[in-house]
PDB file of C-alpha atoms and ligand atoms in Angstrom:
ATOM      1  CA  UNK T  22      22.734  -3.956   6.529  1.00  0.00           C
ATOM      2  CA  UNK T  23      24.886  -2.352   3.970  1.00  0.00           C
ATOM      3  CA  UNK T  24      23.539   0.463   2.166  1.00  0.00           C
ATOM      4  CA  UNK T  25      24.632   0.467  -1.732  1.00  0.00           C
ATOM      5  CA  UNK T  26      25.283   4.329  -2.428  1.00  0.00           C
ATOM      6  CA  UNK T  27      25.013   4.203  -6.144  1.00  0.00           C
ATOM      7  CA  UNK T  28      21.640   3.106  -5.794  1.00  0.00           C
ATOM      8  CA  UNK T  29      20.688   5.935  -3.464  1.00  0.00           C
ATOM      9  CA  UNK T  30      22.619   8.223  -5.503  1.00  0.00           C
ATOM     10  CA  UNK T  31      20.458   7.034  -8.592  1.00  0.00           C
ATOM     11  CA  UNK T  32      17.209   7.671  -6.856  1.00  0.00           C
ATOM     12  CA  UNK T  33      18.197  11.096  -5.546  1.00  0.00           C
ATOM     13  CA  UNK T  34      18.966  12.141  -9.070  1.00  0.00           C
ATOM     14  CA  UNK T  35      15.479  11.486  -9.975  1.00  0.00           C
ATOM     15  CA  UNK T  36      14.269  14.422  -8.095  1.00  0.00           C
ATOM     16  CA  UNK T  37      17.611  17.099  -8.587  1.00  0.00           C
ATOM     17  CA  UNK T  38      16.498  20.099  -9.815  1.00  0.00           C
ATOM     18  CA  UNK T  39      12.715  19.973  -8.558  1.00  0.00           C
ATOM     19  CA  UNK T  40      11.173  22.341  -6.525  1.00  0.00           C
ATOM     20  CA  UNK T  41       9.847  20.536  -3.120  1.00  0.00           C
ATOM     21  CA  UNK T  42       6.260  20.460  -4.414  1.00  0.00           C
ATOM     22  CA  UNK T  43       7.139  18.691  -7.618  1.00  0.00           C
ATOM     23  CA  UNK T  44       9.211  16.163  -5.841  1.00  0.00           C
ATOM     24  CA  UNK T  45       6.388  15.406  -3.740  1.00  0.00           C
ATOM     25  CA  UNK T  46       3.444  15.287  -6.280  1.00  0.00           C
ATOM     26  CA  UNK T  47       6.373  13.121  -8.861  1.00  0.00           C
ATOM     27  CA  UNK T  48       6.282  11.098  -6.040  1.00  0.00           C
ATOM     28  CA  UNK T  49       3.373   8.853  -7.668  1.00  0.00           C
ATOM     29  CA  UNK T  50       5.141   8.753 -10.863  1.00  0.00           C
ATOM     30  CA  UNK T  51       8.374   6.874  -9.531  1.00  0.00           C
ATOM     31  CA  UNK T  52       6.456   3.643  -8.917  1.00  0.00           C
ATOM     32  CA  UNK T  53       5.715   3.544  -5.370  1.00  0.00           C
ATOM     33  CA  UNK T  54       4.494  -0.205  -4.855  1.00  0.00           C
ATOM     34  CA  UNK T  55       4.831  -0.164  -1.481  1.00  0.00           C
ATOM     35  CA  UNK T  56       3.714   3.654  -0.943  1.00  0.00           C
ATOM     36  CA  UNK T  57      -0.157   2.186  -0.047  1.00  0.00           C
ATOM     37  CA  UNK T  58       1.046  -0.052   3.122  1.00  0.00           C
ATOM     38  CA  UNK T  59       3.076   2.701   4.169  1.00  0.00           C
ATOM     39  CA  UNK T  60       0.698   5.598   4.135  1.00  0.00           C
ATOM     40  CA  UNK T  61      -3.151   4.532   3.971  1.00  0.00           C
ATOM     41  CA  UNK T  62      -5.073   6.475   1.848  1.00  0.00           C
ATOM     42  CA  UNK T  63      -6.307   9.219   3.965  1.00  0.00           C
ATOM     43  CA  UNK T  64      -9.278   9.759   1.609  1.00  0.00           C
ATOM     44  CA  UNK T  65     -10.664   6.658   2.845  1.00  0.00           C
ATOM     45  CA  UNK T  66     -10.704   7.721   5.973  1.00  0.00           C
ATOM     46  CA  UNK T  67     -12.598  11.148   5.605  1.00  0.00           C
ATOM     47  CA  UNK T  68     -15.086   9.916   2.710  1.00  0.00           C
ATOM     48  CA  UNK T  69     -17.428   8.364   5.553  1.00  0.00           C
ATOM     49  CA  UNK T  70     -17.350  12.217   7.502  1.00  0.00           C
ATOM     50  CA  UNK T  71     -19.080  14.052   4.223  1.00  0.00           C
ATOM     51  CA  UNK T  72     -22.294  14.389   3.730  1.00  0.00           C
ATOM     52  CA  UNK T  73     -24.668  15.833   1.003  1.00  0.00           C
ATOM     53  CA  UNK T  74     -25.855  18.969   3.064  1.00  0.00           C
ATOM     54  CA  UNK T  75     -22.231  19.614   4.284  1.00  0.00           C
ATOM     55  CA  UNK T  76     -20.025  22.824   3.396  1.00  0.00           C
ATOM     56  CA  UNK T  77     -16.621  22.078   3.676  1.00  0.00           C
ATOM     57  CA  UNK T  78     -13.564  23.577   4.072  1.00  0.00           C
ATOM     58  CA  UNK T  79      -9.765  22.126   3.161  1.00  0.00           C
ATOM     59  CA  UNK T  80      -7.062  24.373   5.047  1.00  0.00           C
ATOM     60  CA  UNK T  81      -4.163  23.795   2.888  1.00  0.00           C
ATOM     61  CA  UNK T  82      -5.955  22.189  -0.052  1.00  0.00           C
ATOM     62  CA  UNK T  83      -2.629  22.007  -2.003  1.00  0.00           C
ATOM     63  CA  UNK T  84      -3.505  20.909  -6.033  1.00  0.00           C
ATOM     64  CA  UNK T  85      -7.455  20.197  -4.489  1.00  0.00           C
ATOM     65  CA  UNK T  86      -7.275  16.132  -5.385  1.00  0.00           C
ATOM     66  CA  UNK T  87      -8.979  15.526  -2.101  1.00  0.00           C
ATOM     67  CA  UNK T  88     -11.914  17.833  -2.218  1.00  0.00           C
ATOM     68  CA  UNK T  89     -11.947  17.408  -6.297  1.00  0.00           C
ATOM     69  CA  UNK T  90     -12.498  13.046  -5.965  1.00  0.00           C
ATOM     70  CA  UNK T  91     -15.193  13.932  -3.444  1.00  0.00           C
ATOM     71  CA  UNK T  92     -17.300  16.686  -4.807  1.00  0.00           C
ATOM     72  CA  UNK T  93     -20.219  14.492  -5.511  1.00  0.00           C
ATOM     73  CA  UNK T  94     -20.178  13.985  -1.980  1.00  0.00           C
ATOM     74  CA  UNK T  95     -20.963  17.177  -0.442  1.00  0.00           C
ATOM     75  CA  UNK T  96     -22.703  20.578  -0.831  1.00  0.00           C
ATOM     76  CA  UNK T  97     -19.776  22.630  -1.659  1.00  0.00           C
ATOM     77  CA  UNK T  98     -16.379  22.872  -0.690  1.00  0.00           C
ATOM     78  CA  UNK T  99     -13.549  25.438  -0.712  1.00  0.00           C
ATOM     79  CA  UNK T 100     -10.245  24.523  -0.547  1.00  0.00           C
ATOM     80  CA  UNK T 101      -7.654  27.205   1.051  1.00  0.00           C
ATOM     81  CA  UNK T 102      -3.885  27.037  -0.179  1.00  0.00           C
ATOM     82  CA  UNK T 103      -1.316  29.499   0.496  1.00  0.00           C
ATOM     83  CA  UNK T 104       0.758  28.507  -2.631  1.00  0.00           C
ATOM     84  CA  UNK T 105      -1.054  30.205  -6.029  1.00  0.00           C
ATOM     85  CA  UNK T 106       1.557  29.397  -8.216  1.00  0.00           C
ATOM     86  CA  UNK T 107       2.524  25.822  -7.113  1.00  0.00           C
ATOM     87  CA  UNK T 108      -0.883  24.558  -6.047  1.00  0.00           C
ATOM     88  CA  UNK T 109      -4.405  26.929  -6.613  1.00  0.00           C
ATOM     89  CA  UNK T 110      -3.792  27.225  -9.960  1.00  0.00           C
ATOM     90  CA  UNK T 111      -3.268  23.446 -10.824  1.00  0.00           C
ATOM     91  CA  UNK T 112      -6.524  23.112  -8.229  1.00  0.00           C
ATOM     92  CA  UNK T 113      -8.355  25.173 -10.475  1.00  0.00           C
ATOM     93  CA  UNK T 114      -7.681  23.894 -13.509  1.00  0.00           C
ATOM     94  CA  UNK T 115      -8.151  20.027 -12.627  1.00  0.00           C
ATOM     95  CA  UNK T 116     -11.632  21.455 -11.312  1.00  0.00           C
ATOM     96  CA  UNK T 117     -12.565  23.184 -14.344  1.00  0.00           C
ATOM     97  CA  UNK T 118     -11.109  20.136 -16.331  1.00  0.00           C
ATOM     98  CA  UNK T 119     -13.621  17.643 -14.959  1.00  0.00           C
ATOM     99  CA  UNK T 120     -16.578  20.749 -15.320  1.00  0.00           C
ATOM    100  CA  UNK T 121     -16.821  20.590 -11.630  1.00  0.00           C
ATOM    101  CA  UNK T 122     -19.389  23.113 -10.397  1.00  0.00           C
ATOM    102  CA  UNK T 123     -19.321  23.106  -6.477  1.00  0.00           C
ATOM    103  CA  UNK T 124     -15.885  23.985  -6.016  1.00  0.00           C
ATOM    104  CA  UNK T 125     -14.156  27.020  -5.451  1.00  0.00           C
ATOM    105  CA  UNK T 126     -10.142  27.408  -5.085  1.00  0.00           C
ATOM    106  CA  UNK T 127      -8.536  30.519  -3.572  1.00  0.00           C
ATOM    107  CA  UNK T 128      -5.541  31.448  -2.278  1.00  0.00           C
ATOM    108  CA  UNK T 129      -5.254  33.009   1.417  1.00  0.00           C
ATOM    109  CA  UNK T 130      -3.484  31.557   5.177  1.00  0.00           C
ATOM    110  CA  UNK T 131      -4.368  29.540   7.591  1.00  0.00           C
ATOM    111  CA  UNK T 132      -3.858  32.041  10.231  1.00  0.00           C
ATOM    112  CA  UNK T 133      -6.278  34.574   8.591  1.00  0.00           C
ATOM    113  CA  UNK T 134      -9.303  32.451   6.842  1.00  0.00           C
ATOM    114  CA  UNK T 135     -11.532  34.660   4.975  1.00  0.00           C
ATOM    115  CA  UNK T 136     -14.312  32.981   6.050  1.00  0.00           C
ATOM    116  CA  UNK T 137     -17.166  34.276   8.628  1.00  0.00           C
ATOM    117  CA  UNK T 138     -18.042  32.524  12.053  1.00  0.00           C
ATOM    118  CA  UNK T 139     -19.242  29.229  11.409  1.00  0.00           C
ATOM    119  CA  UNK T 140     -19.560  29.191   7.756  1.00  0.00           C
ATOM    120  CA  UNK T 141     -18.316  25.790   7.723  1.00  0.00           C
ATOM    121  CA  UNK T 142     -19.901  22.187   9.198  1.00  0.00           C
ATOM    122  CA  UNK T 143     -16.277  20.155   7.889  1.00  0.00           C
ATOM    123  CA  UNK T 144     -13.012  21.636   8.678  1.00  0.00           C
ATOM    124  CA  UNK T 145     -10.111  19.127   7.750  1.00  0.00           C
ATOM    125  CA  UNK T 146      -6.362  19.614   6.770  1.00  0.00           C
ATOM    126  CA  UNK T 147      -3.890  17.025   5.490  1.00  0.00           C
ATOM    127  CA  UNK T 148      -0.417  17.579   5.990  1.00  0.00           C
ATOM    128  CA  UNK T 149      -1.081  21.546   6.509  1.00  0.00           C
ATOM    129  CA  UNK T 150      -0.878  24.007   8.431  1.00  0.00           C
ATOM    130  CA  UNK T 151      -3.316  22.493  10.914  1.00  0.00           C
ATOM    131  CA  UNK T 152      -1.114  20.213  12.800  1.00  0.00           C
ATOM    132  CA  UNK T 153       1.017  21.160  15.946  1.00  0.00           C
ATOM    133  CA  UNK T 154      -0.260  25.056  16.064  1.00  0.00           C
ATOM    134  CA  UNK T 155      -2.388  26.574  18.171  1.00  0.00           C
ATOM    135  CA  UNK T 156      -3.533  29.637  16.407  1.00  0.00           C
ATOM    136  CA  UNK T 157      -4.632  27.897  13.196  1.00  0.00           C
ATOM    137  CA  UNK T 158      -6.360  25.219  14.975  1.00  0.00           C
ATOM    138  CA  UNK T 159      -8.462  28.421  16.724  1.00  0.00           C
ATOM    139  CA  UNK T 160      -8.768  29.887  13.132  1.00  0.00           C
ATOM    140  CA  UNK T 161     -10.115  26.642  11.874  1.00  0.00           C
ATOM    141  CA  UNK T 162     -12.088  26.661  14.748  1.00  0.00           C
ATOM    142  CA  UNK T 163     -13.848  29.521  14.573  1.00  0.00           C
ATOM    143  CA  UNK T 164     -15.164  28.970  10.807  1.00  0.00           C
ATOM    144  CA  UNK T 165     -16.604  25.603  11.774  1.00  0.00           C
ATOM    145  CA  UNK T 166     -20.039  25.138  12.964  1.00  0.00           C
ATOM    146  CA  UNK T 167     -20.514  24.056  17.002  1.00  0.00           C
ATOM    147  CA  UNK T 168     -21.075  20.351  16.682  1.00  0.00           C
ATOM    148  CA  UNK T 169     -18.893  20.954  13.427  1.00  0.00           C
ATOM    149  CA  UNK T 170     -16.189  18.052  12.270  1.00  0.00           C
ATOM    150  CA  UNK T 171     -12.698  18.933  12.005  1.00  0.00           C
ATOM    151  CA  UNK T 172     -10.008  16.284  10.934  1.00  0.00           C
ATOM    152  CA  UNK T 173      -6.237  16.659  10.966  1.00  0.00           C
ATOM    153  CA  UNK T 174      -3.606  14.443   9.627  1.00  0.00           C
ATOM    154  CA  UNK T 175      -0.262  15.472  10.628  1.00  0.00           C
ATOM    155  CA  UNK T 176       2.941  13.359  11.026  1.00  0.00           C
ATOM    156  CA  UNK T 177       5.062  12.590  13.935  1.00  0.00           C
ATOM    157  CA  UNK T 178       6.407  10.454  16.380  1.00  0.00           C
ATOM    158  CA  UNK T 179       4.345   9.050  19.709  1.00  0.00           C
ATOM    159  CA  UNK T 180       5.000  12.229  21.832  1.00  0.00           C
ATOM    160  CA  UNK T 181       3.348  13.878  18.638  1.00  0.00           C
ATOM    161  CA  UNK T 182       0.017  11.846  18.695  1.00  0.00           C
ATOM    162  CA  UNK T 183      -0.343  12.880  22.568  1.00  0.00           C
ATOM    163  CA  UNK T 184       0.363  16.477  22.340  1.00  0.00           C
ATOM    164  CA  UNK T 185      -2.029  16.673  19.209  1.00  0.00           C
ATOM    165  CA  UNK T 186      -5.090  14.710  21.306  1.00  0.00           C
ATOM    166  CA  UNK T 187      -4.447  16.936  24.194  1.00  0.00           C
ATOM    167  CA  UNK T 188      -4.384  19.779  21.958  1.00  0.00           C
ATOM    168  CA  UNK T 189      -7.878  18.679  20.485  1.00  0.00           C
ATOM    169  CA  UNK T 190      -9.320  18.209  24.240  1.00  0.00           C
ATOM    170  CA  UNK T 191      -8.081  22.147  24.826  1.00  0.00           C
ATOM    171  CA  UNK T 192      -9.694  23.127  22.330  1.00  0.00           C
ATOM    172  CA  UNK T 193     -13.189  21.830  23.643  1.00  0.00           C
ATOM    173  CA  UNK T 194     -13.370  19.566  20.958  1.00  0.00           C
ATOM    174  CA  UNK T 195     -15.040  16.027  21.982  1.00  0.00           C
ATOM    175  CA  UNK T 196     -12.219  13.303  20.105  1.00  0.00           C
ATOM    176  CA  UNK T 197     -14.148  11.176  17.594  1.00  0.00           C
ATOM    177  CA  UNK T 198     -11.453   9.325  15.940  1.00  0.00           C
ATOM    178  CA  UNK T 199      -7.512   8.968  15.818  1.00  0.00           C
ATOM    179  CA  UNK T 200      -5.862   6.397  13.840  1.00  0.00           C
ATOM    180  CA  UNK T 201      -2.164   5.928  13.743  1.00  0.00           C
ATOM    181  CA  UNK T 202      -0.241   3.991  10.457  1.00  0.00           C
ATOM    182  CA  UNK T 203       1.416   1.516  11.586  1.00  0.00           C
ATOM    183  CA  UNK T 204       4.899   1.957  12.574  1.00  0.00           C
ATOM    184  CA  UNK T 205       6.768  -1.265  12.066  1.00  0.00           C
ATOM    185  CA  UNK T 206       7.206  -2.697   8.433  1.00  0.00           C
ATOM    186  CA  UNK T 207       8.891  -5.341   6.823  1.00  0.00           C
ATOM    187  CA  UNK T 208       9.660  -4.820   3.504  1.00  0.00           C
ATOM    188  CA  UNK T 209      12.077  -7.023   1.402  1.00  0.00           C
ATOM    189  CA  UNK T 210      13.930  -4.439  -0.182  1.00  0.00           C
ATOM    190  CA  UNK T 211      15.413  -1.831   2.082  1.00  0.00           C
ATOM    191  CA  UNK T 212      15.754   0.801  -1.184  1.00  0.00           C
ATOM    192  CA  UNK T 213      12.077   0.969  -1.801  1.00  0.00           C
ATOM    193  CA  UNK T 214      11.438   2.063   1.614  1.00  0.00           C
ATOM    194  CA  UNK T 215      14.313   4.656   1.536  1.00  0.00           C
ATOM    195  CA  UNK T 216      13.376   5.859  -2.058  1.00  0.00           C
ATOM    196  CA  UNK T 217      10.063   6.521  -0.238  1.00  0.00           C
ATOM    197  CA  UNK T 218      11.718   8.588   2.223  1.00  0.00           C
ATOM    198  CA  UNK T 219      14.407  10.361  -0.023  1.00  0.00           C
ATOM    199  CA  UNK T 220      11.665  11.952  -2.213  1.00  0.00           C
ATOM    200  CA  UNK T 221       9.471  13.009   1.351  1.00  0.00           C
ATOM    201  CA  UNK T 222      12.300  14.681   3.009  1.00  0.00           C
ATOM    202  CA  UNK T 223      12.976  16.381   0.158  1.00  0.00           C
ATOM    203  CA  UNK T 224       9.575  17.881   0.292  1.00  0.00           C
ATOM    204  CA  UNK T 225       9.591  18.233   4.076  1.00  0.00           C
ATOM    205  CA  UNK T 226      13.181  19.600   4.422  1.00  0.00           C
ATOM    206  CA  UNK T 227      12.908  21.583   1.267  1.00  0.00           C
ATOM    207  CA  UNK T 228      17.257  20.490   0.855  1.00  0.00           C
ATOM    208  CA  UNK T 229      18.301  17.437  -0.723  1.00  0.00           C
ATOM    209  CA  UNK T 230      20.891  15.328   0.778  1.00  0.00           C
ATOM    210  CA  UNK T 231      24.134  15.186  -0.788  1.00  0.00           C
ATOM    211  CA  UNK T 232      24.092  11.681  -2.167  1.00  0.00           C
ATOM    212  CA  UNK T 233      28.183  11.657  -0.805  1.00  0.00           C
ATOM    213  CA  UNK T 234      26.413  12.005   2.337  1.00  0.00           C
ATOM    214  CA  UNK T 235      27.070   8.749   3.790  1.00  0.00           C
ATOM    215  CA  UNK T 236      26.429   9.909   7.562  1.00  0.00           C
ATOM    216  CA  UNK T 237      23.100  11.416   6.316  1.00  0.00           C
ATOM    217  CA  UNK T 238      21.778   7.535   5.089  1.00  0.00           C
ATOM    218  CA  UNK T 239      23.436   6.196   7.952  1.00  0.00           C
ATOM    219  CA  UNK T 240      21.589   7.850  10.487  1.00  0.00           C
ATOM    220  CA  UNK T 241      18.492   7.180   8.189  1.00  0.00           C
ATOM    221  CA  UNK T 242      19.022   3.349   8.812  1.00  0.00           C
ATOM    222  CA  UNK T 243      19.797   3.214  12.374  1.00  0.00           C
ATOM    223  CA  UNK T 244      16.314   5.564  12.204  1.00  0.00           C
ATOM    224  CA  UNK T 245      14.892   3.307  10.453  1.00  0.00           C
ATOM    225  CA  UNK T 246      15.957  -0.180  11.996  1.00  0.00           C
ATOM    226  CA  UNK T 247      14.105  -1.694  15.285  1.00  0.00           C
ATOM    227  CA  UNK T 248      15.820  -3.610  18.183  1.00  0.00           C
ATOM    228  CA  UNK T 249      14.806  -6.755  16.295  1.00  0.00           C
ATOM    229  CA  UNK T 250      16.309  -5.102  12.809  1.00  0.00           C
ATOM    230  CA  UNK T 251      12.852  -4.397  11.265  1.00  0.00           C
ATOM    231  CA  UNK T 252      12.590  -2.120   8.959  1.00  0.00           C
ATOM    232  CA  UNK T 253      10.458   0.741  10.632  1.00  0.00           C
ATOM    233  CA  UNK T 254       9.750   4.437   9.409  1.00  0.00           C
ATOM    234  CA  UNK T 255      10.670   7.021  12.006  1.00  0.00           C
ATOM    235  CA  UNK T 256       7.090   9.209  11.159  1.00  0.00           C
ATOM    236  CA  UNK T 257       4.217   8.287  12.201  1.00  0.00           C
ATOM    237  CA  UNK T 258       0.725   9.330  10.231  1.00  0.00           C
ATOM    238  CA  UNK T 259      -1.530  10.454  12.690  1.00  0.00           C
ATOM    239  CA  UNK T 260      -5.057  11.246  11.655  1.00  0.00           C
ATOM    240  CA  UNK T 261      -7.425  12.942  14.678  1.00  0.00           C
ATOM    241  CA  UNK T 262     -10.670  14.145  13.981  1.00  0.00           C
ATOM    242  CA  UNK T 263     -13.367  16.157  16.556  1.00  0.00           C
ATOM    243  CA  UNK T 264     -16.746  17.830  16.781  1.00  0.00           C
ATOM    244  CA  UNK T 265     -16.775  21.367  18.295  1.00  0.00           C
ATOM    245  CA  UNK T 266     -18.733  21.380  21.411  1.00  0.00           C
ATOM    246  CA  UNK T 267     -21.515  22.978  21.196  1.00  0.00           C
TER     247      UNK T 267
HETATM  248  C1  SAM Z   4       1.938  18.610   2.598  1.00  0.00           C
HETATM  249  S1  SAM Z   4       1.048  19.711   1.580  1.00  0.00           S
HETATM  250  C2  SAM Z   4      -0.477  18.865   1.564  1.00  0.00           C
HETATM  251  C3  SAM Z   4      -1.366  19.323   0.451  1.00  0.00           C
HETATM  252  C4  SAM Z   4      -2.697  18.602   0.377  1.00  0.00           C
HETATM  253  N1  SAM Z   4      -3.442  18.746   1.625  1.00  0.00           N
HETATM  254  C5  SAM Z   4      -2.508  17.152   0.027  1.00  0.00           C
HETATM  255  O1  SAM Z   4      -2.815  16.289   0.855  1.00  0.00           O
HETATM  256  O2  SAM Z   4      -2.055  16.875  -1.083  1.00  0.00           O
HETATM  257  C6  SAM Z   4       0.785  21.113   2.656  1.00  0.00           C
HETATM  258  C7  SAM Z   4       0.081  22.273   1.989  1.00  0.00           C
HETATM  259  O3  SAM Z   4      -0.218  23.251   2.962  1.00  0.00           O
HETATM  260  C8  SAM Z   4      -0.009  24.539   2.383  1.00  0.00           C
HETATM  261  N2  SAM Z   4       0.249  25.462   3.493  1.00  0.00           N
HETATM  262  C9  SAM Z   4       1.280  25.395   4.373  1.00  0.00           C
HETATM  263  N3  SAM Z   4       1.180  26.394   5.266  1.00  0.00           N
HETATM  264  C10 SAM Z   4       0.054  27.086   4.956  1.00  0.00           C
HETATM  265  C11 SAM Z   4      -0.593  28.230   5.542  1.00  0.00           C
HETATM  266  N4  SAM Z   4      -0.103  28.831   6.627  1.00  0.00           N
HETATM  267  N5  SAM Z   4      -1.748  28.664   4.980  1.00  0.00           N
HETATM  268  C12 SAM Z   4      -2.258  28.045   3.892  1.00  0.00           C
HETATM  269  N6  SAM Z   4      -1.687  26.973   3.291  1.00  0.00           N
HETATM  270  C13 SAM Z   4      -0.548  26.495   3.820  1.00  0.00           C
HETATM  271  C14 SAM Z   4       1.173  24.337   1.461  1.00  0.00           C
HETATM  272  O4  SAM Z   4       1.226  25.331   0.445  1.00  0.00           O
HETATM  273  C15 SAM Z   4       0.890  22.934   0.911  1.00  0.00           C
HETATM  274  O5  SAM Z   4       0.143  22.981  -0.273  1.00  0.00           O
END
């Protein structure tokens, strides 16, 4: 498949100049049709775990939209963000916009909650620090309840979604769920899939590509392109979620 540059040049150009978190929450406002196949809502997935008695905790709440759609859901929740400037402070005021009352926002790290033992009975973390380290899954762990929930999304490839289950199972944590996205899509039109991807490894690699880089898309296609010349995307989502034994 041939990859037209200018177009990837155009789309790249959308997100020059923008810091890695506005690239990735602009993300929604450059018309991602096809973003909803490729990455379920992960909402959907924890909005069944929360329950009306719960206190819950979000390690690496980023602008809160998770725990702010879902107040009504639960006791109170606290969502945990290491970025004040970038992501508390937009948490706080999209809370305080809505007159939400069982929310608080603060800034602090994963590997040092501020929390006592077990002050939590939900412990969950999308795309933070949660995924692939040991010391801030013990952190996490030691704020939540025994019998407690905690979920993690995280992204990676199959060798990922092992080392994160066995990770869970070290931890003495009984495995409830784990969902992977699918892996293999077709789409019609190559450039929406790698417009998806241009604006997420800008956020993940914090360096945009040089759009001159032609052995940079390359690579992304032959990434991207199964033995039968599907379209696939080289990350998984992996979502893995666990009580603490008591
Ligand atoms: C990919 S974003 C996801 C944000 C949010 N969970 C969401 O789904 O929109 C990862 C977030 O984790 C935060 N983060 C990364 N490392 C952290 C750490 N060690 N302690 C606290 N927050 C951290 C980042 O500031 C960022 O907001």
């Amino acid at each position: 498949m041939a990859i037209d540059f200018d177009k990837v040049a155009s789309i790249i150009r959308q997100f020059q100049g923008l810091g890695p978190h506005e690239a990735y929450y602009l993300k929604d406002l450059a018309q991602y049709e096809l973003t909803g196949p490729l990455v379920p809502d992960t909402e959907e997935i924890l909005r069944p775990a929360f329950s009306h008695s719960n206190n819950v905790l979000d390690i690496g709440c980023g602008r809160g939209k998770t725990l702010i759609d879902n107040a009504h859901l639960f006791a109170h929740g606290v969502g945990l963000d290491e970025s004040e400037d970038h992501m508390i402070a937009y948490a706080i005021r999209a809370r305080d916009e809505k007159a939400i009352t069982n929310l608080d926002f603060q800034v602090g790290k994963a590997l040092n909650l501020p929390f006592e033992d077990n002050s939590f009975d939900m412990v969950f973390s999308e795309r933070g620090p949660l995924g692939y380290y040991d010391d801030t899954l013990e952190e996490a762990l030691r704020v939540l309840q025994p019998e407690g929930l905690i979920f993690v999304e995280t992204l990676g490839g199959l060798d990922a979604l092992q080392a994160e289950q066995a990770r869970f199972e070290a931890h003495n944590i009984s495995l409830q769920t784990l969902v992977v996205s699918r892996n293999s899509l077709l789409f019609k039109d190559f450039y929406e899939l790698l417009k998806y991807q241009c604006s997420g490894w800008i956020y993940m690699s914090e360096a945009l590509p040089s759009p001159t880089d032609r052995d940079f898309f390359e690579d992304l296609l032959a990434q991207s392109t199964d033995d039968r010349g599907n379209i696939c995307i080289p990350y998984r989502t992996i979502w893995i979620a666990g009580s603490l034994k008591a």
